[in-house]
Short mmCIF file of C-alpha atoms in Angstrom, two decimals:
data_model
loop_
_atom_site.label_atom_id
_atom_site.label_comp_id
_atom_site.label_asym_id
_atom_site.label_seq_id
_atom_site.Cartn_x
_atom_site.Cartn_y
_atom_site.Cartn_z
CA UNK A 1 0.00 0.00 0.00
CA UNK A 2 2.81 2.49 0.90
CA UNK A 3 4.23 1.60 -1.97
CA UNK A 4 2.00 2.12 -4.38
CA UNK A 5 1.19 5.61 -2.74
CA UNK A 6 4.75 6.55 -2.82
CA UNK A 7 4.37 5.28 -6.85
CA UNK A 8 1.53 7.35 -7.45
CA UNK A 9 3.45 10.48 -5.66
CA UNK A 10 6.58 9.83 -8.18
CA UNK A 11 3.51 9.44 -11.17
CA UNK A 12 2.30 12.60 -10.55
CA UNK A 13 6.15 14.23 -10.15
CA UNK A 14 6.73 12.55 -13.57
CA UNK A 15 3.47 14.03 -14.91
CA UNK A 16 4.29 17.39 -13.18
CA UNK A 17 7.78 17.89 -14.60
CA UNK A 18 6.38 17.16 -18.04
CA UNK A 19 3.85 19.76 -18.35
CA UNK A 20 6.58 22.66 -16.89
CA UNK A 21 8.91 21.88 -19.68
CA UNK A 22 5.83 22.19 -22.06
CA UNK A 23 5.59 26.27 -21.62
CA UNK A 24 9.45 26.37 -19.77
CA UNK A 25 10.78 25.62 -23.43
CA UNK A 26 8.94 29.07 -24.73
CA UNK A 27 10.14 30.74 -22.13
CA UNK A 28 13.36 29.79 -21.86
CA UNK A 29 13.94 31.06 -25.53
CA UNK A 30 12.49 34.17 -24.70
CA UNK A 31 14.90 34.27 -21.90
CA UNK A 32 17.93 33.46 -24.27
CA UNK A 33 17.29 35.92 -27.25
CA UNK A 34 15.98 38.73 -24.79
CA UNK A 35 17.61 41.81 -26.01
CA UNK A 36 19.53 40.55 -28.70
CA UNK A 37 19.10 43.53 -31.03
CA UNK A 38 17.45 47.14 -30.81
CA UNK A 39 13.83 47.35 -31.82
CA UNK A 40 14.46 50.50 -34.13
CA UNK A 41 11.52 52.89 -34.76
CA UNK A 42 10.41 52.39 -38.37
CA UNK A 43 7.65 54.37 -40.58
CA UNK A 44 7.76 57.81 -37.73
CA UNK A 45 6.39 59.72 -41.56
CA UNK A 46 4.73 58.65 -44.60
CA UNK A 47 7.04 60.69 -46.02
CA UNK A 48 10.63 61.98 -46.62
CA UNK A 49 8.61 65.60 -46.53
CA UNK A 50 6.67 66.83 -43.37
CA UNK A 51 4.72 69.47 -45.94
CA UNK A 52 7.38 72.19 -47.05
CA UNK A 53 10.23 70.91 -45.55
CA UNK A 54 12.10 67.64 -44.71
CA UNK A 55 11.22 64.84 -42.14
CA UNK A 56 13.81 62.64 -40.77
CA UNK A 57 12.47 60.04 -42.64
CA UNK A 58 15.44 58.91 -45.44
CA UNK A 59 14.38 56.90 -48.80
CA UNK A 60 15.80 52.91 -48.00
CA UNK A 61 19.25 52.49 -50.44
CA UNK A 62 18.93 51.84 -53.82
CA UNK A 63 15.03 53.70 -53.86
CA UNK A 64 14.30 56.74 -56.50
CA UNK A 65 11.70 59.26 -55.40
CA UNK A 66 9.97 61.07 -58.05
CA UNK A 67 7.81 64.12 -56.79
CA UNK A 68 5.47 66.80 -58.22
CA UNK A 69 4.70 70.24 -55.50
CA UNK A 70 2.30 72.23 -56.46
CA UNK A 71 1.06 75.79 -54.66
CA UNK A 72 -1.75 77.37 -55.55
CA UNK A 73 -2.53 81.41 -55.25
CA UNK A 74 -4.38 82.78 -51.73
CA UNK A 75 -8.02 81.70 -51.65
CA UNK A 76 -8.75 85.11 -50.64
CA UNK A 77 -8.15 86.12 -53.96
CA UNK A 78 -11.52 85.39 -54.73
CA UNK A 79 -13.79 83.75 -57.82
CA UNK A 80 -12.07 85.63 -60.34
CA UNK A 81 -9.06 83.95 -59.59
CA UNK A 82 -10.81 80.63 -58.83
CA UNK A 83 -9.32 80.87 -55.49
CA UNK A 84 -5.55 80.97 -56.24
CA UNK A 85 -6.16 77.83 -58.53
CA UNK A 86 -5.24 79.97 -61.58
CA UNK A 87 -1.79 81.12 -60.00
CA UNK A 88 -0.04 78.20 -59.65
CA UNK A 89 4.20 77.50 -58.84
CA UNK A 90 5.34 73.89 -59.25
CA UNK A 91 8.65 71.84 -58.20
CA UNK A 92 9.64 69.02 -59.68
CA UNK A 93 12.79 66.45 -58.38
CA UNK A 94 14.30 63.61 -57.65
CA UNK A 95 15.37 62.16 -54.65
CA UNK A 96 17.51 58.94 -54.37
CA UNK A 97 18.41 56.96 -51.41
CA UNK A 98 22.18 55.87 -51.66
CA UNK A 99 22.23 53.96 -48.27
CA UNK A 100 19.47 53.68 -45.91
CA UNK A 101 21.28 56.56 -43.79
CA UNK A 102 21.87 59.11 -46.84
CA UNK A 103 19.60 60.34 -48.86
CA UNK A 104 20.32 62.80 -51.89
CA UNK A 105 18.23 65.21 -54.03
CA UNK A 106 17.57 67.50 -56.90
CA UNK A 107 14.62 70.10 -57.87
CA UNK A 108 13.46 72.73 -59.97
CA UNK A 109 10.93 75.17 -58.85
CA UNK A 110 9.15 77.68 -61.20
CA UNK A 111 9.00 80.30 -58.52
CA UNK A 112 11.85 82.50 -58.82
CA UNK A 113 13.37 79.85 -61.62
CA UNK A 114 15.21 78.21 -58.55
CA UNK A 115 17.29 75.32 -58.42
CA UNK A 116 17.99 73.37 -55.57
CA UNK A 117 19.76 70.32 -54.55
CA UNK A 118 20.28 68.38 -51.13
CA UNK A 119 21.97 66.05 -48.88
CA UNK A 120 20.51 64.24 -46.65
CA UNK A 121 22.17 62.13 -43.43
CA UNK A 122 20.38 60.10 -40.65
CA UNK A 123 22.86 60.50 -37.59
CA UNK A 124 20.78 58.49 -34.93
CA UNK A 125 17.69 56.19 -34.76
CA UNK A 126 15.24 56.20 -32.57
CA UNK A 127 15.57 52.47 -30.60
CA UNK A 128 13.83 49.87 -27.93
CA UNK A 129 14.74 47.33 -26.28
CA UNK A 130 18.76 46.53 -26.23
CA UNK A 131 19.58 50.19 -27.19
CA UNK A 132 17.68 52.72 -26.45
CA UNK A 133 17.77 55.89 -27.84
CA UNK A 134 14.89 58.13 -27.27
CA UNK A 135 14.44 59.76 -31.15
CA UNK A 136 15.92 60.51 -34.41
CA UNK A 137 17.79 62.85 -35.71
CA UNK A 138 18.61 63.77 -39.51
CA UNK A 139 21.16 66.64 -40.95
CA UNK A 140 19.95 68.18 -44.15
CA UNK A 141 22.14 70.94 -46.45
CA UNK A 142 20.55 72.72 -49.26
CA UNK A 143 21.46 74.76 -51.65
CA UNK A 144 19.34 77.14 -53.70
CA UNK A 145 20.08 79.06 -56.55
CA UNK A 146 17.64 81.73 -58.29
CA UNK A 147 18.56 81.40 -62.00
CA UNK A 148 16.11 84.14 -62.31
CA UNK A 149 17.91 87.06 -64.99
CA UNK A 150 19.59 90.03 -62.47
CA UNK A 151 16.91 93.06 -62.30
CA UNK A 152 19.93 95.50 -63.19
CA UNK A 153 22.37 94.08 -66.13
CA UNK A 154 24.05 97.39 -66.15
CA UNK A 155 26.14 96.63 -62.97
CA UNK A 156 29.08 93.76 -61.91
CA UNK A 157 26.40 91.45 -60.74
CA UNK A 158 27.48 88.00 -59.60
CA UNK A 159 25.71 84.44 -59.69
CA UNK A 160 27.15 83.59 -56.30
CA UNK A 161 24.79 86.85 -55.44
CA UNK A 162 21.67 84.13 -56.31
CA UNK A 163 22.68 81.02 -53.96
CA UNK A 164 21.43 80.48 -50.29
CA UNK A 165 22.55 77.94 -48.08
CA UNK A 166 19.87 75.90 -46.09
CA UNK A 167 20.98 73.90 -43.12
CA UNK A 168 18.68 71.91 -40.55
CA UNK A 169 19.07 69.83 -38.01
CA UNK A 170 15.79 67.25 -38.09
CA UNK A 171 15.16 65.94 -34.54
CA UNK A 172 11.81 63.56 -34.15
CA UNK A 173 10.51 60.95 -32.29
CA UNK A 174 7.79 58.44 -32.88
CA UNK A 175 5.56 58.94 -29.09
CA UNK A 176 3.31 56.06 -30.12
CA UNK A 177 1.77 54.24 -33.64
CA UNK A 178 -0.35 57.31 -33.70
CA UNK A 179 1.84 60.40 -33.32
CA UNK A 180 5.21 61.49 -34.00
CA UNK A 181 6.51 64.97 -33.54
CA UNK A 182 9.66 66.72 -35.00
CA UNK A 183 12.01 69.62 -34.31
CA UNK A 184 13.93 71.63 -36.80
CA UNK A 185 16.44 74.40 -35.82
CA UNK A 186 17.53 75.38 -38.77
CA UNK A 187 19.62 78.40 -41.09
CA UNK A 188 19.15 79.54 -44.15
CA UNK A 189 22.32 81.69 -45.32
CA UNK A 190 21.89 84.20 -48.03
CA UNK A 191 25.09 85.18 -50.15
CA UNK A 192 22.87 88.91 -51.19
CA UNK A 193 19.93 89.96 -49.28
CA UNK A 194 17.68 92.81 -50.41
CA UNK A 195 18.34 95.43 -47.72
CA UNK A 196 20.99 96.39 -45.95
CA UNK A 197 19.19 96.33 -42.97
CA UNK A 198 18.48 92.60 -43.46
CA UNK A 199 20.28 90.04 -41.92
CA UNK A 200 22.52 87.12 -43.83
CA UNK A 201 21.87 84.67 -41.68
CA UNK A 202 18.25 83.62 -40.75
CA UNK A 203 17.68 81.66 -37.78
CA UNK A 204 14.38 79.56 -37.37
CA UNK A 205 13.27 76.89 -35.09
CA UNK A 206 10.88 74.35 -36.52
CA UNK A 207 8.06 72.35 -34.93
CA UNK A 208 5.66 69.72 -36.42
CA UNK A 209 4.32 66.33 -36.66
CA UNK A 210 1.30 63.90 -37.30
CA UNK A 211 -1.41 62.12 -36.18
CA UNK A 212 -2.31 59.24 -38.12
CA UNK A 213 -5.79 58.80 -38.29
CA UNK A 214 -6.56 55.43 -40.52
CA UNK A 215 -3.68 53.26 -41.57
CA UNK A 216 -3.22 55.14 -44.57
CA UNK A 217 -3.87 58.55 -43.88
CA UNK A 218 -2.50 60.87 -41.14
CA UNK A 219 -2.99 64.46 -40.67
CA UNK A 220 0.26 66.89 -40.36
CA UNK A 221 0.94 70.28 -39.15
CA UNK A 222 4.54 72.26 -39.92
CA UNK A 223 5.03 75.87 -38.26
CA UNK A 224 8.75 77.43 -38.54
CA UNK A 225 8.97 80.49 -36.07
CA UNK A 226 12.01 83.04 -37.13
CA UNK A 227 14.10 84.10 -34.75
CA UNK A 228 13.54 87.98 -34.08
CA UNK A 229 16.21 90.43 -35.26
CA UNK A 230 17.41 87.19 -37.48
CA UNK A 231 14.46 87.57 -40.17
CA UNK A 232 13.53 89.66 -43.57
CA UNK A 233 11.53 92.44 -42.95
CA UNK A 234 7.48 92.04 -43.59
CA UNK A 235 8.17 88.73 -43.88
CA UNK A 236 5.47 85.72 -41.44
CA UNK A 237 6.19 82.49 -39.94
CA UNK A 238 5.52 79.15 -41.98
CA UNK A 239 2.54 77.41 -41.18
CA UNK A 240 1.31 74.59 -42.41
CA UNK A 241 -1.73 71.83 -42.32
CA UNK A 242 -2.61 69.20 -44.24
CA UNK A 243 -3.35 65.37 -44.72
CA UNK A 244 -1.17 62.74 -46.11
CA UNK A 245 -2.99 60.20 -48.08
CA UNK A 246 -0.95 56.67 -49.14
CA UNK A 247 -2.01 54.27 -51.99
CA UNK A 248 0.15 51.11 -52.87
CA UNK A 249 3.75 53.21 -54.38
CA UNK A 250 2.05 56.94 -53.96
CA UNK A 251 2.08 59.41 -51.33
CA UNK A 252 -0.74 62.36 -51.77
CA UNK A 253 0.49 65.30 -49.24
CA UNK A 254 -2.62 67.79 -49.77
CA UNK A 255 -2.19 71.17 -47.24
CA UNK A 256 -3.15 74.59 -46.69
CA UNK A 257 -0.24 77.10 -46.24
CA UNK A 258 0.91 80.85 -46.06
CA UNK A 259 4.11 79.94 -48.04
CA UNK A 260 4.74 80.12 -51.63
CA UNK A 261 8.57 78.27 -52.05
CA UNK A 262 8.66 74.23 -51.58
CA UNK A 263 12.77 75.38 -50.55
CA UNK A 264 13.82 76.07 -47.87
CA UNK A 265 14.90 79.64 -48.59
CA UNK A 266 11.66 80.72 -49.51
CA UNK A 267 9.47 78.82 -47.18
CA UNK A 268 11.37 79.47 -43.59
CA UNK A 269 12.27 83.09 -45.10
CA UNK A 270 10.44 84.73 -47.98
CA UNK A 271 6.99 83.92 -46.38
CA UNK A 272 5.13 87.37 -47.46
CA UNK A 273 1.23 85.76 -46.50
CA UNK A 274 -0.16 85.96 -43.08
CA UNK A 275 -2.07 82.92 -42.10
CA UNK A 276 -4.12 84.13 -39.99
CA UNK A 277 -4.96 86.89 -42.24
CA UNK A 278 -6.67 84.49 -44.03
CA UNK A 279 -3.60 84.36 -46.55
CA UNK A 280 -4.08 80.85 -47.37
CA UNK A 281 -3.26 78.87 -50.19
CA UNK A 282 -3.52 75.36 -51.00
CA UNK A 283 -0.67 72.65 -52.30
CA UNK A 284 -0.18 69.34 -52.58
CA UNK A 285 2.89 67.07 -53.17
CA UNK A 286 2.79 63.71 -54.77
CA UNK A 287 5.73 61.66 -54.12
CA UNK A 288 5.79 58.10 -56.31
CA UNK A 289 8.95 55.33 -55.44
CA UNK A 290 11.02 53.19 -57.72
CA UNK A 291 13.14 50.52 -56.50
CA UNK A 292 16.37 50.43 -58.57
CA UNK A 293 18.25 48.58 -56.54
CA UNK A 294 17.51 45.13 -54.76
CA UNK A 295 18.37 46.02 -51.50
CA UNK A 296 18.75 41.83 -50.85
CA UNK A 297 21.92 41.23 -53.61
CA UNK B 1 10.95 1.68 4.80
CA UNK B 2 13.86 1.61 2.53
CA UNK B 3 11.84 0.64 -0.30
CA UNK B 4 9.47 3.26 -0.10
CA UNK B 5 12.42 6.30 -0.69
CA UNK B 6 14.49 3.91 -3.77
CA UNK B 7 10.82 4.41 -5.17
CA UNK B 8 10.44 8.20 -4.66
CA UNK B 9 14.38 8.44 -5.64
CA UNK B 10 13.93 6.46 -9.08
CA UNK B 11 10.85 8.16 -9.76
CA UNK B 12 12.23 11.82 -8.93
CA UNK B 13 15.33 10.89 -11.03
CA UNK B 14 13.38 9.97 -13.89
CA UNK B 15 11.54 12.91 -14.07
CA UNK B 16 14.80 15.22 -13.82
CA UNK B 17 16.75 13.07 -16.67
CA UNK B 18 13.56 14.09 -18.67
CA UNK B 19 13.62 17.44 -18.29
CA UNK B 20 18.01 17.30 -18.57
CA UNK B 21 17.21 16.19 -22.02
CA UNK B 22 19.53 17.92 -24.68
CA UNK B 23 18.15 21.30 -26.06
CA UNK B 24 18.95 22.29 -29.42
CA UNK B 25 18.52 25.78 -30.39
CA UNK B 26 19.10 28.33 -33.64
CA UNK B 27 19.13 32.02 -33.82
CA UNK B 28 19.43 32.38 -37.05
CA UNK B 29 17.00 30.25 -38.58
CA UNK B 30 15.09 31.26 -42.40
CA UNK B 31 11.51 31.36 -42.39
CA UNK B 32 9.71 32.76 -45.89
CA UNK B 33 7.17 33.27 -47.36
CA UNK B 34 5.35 33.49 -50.93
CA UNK B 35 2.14 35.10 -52.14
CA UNK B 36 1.72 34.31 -55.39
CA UNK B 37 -1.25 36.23 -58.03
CA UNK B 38 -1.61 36.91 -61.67
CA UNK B 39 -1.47 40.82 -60.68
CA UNK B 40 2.12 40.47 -58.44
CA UNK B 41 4.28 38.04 -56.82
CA UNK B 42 5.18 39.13 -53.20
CA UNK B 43 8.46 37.07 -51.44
CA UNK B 44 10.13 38.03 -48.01
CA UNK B 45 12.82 36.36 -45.77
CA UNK B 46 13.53 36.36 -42.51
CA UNK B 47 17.48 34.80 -41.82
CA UNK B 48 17.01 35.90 -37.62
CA UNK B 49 14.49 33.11 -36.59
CA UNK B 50 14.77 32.11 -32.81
CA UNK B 51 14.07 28.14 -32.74
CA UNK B 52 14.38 26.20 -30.08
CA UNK B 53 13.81 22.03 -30.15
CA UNK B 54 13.88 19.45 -27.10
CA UNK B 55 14.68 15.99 -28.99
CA UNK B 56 14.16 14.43 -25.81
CA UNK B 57 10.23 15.11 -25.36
CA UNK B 58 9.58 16.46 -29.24
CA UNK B 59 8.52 19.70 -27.87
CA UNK B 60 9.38 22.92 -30.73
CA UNK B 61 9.01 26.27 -30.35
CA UNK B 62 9.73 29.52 -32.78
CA UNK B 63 9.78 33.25 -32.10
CA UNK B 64 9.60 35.14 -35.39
CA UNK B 65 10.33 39.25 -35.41
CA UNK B 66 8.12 40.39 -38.09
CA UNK B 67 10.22 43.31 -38.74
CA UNK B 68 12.90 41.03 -39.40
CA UNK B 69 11.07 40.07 -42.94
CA UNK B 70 12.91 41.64 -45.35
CA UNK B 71 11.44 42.22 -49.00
CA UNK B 72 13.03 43.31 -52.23
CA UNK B 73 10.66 46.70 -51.88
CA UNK B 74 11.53 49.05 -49.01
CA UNK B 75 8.19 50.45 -49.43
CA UNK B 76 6.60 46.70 -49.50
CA UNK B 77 8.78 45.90 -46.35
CA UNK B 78 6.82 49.48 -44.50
CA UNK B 79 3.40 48.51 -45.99
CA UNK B 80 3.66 44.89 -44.09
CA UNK B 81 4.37 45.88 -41.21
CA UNK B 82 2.64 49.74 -40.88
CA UNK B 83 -0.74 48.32 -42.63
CA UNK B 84 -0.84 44.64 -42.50
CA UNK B 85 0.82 42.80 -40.04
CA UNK B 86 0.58 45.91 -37.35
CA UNK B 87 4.15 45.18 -36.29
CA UNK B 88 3.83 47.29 -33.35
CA UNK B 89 1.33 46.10 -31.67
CA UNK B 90 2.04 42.49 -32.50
CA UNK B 91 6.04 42.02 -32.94
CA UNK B 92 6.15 38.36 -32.75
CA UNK B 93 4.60 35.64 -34.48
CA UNK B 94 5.37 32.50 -32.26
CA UNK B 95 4.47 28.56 -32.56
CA UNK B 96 4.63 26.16 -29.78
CA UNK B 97 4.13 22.36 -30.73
CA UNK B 98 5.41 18.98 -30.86
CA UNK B 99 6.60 16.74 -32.83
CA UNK B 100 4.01 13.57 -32.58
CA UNK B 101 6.17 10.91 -34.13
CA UNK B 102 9.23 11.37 -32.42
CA UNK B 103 9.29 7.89 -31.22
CA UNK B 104 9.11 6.77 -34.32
CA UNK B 105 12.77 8.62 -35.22
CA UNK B 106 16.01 7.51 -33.88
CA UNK B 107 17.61 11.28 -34.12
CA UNK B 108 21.24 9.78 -33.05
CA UNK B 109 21.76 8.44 -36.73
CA UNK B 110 22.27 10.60 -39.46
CA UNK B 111 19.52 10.64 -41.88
CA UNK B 112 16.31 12.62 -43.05
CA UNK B 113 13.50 11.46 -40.94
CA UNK B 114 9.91 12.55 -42.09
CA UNK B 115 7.64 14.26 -39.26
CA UNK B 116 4.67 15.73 -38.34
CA UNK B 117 4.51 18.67 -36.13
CA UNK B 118 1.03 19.69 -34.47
CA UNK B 119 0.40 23.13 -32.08
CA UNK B 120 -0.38 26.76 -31.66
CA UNK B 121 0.33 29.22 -34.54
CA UNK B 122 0.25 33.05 -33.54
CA UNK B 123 -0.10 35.51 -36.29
CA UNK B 124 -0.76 38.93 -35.50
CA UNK B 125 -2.53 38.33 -32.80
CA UNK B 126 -4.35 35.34 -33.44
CA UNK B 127 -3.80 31.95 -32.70
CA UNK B 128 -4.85 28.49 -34.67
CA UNK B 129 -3.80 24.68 -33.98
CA UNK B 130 -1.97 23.90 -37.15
CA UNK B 131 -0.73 20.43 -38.58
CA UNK B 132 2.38 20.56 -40.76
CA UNK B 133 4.45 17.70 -42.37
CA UNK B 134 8.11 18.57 -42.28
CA UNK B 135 11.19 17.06 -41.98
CA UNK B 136 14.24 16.23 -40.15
CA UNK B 137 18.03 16.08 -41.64
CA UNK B 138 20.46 14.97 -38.69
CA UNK B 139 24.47 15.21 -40.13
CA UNK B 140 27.30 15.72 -38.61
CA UNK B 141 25.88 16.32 -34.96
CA UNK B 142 23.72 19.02 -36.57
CA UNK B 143 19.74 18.97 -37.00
CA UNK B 144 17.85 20.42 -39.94
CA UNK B 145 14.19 21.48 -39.93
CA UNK B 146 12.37 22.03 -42.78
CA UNK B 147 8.74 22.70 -43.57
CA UNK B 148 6.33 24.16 -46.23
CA UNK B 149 2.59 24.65 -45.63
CA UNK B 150 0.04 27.22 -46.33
CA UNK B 151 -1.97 29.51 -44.00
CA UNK B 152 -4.75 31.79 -44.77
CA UNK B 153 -4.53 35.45 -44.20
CA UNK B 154 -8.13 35.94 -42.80
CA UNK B 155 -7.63 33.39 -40.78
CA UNK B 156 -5.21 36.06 -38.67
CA UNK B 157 -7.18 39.01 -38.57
CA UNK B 158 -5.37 40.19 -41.52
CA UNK B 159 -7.34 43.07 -43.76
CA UNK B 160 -6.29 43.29 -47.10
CA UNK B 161 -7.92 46.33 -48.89
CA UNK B 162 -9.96 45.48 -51.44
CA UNK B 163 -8.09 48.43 -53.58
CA UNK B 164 -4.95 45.91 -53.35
CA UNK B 165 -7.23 42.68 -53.42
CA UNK B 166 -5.75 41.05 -56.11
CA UNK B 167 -2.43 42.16 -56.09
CA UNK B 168 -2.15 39.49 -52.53
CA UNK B 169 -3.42 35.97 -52.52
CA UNK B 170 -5.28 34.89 -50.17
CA UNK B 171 -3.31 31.80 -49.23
CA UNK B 172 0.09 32.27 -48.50
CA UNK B 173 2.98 29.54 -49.21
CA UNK B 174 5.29 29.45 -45.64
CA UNK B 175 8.74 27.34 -45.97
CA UNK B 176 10.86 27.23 -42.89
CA UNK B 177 14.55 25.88 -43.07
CA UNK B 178 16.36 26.27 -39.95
CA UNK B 179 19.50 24.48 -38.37
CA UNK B 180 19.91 23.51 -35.16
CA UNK B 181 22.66 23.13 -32.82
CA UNK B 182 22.58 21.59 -28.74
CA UNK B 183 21.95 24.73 -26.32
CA UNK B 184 25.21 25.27 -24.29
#
């Protein structure tokens, strides 16, 4: 009798041990690959553009990036004008991811006749989990160069007179699935500015981000506030609002804004609309990928 | 008296040489996958697979980062996981099973040995008992799973838009291929 108890007792240890090792096994790989790499933040934008300016989001290597700006006249301007729709500048470029970290660019704007081109380096990535690093941060240069004809021929005018120098420094983090919000200080250098009075160097700080409101659309907001004493005379602070849409290889920005340019130049500094004046136009970008390069050979 | 603890000491040491049975384990195990349509043919690969496999009891286990999938489209590879798979709210897919013809298998010769492994899928959230024929190469002190079976994607929650609808089938090839080696 004692023995059979005492087999029944070593039955049920048996049984016992059996049915820990069942779940133990799970856990005891989640035990030994705890940690084993950084969870790094992915998607933080739908797009390498917040509106007007950049995001910290970089094109993957090997990835061509074709995109279309339009912006429209002031709505204010009434039926006439079919509220700004008949006064229309456009951009056109091409961005190109070399590596996933740097990102270049090229574009031609019809406002002013201005070309611009851009670099574009991810220093730091937001991460979870063995590293963490609590947001991103991009560096992008610019330059822009008005190839519009000089208003006085008669004088020793020179074309380094037409370039400015853009330089941000992108700083975002993704809070949650939902919302991600982004920093730019930036400077905008001009070789030639129009008065004397006016400063060379204009200093801005940037703010903006996005809710995302469906998988597949989010809603953004971009506002650069100039420095005082560092700005152009008569000139108003960036804002901007609008939704992005995404379909399969497209990206539909669509927004509202007081700024003309799609560079940096003339969006941070050439503003001449005030918002809240009801100065408002609309824009939209459309950005469409290409994969050229197989980013698994 | 003395017969009562040999019994509880046999029994006891029994159950511990069970669960002292050698653990084989991979890190970098391959699981893909292929969905194949008329409109588009969509392939991924994921070389960081965390495996583990208990040749003692039959018991197999696999923790999949979805994130880890990599595709030949960057903007395919943000689409699966922003839109579909919901990678940040469900990072893992896991599978816990068995084996249930290991007896059948003598895993200390070398040799491919045919199995069948039954348990718990979890994609995106969702779990299903699944039933896959696979099978096992042991050479050179090494073991190799491998596997192909289908899955549905509705059967995981997964939406596909009917915009994209036939650009993704709706049954989705999965191979796995993953090598083991014993747990140190």
């Amino acid at each position: 009798m004692n023995a059979q108890k005492y087999a029944w007792i070593g039955f049920l240890v048996l049984i016992a041990s059996k049915t820990f090792s069942q779940d133990d096994l799970m856990k005891m790989l989640e035990n030994e690959t705890k940690d084993a790499k950084p969870e790094y933040a992915t998607a933080t934008f739908k797009s390498t553009r917040l509106i007007n300016g950049h995001s910290i989001e970089n094109l993957a290597g090997g990835v061509l990036d074709f995109r279309i700006s339009h912006r429209f006249g002031y709505i204010n301007s009434g039926g006439y004008e079919f509220f700004g729709l008949d006064n229309a500048t456009t951009r056109i470029g091409v961005d190109y991811g070399l590596t996933r970290w740097w990102m270049v660019g090229v574009g031609r704007s019809s406002f002013e006749k201005q070309f611009d081109g851009f670099t574009k380096f991810k220093l730091l990535r937001q991460s979870k989990g063995a590293k963490k690093t609590p947001v991103t941060v991009s560096l992008v240069s610019s330059m822009i160069y008005k190839s519009l004809k000089f208003d006085n021929p008669d004088r020793t005018n020179y074309q380094t007179s037409n370039m400015a120098f853009a330089n941000q420094l992108l700083i975002a983090r993704k809070f949650s699935e939902r919302f991600s919000l982004q920093l730019m200080p930036s400077m905008v250098h001009y070789n030639l500015v129009p008065r004397e009075s006016d400063p060379n160097d204009i200093l801005a700080v940037g703010i903006g981000g996005r809710v995302k409101l469906s998988k597949r659309v989010s809603l953004n907001a971009e506002y650069y506030y100039q420095l005082p004493g560092y700005k152009f005379e008569n000139t108003y602070n960036s804002l901007a609002i609008g939704f992005d849409i995404e379909t399969g290889g497209h990206v539909f920005q669509l927004h509202f804004t007081n700024s003309t340019g799609m560079t940096e130049r003339t969006f941070i500094a050439e503003t001449t609309g005030d918002f809240f004046a009801g100065d408002v136009r609309f824009g939209f970008n459309i950005s469409r990928v290409f994969t050229i390069k197989d980013p698994r050979k | 008296m003395i017969n009562k603890i040999q019994c509880l000491l046999a029994c006891l040491g029994f159950a511990f040489s069970l669960s002292a049975q050698p653990i084989l384990m991979t890190r970098s195990g391959q699981i893909s996958f292929f969905s194949q349509t008329p409109m588009e043919n969509i392939d991924a690969v994921n070389n960081e697979v965390t495996s583990m496999l208990n040749i003692g009891t039959g018991e197999i286990v696999y923790a999949v980062l979805v994130k880890s999938f990599r595709f030949q489209k960057a903007l395919m590879e943000e689409h699966f996981n922003e839109n579909y798979m919901e990678s940040d709210k469900f990072p893992k897919s896991t599978f816990t099973g068995k084996i249930t013809n290991l007896t059948a298998i003598d895993l200390s010769k070398e040799g491919k040995y045919s199995i069948t492994v039954e348990g718990e899928l979890t994609i995106h959230g969702v779990t299903k008992v699944i039933s896959v024929p696979g099978e096992l190469v042991v050479s050179g002190g090494k073991v190799r799973a491998l596997a192909s079976f289908t899955v549905k994607v509705a059967d995981y929650n997964i939406e596909i838009p009917s915009l994209v609808a036939d650009k993704i089938a709706k049954t989705i090839e999965i191979k796995i291929n993953c090598q083991y080696v014993p747990k140190v």
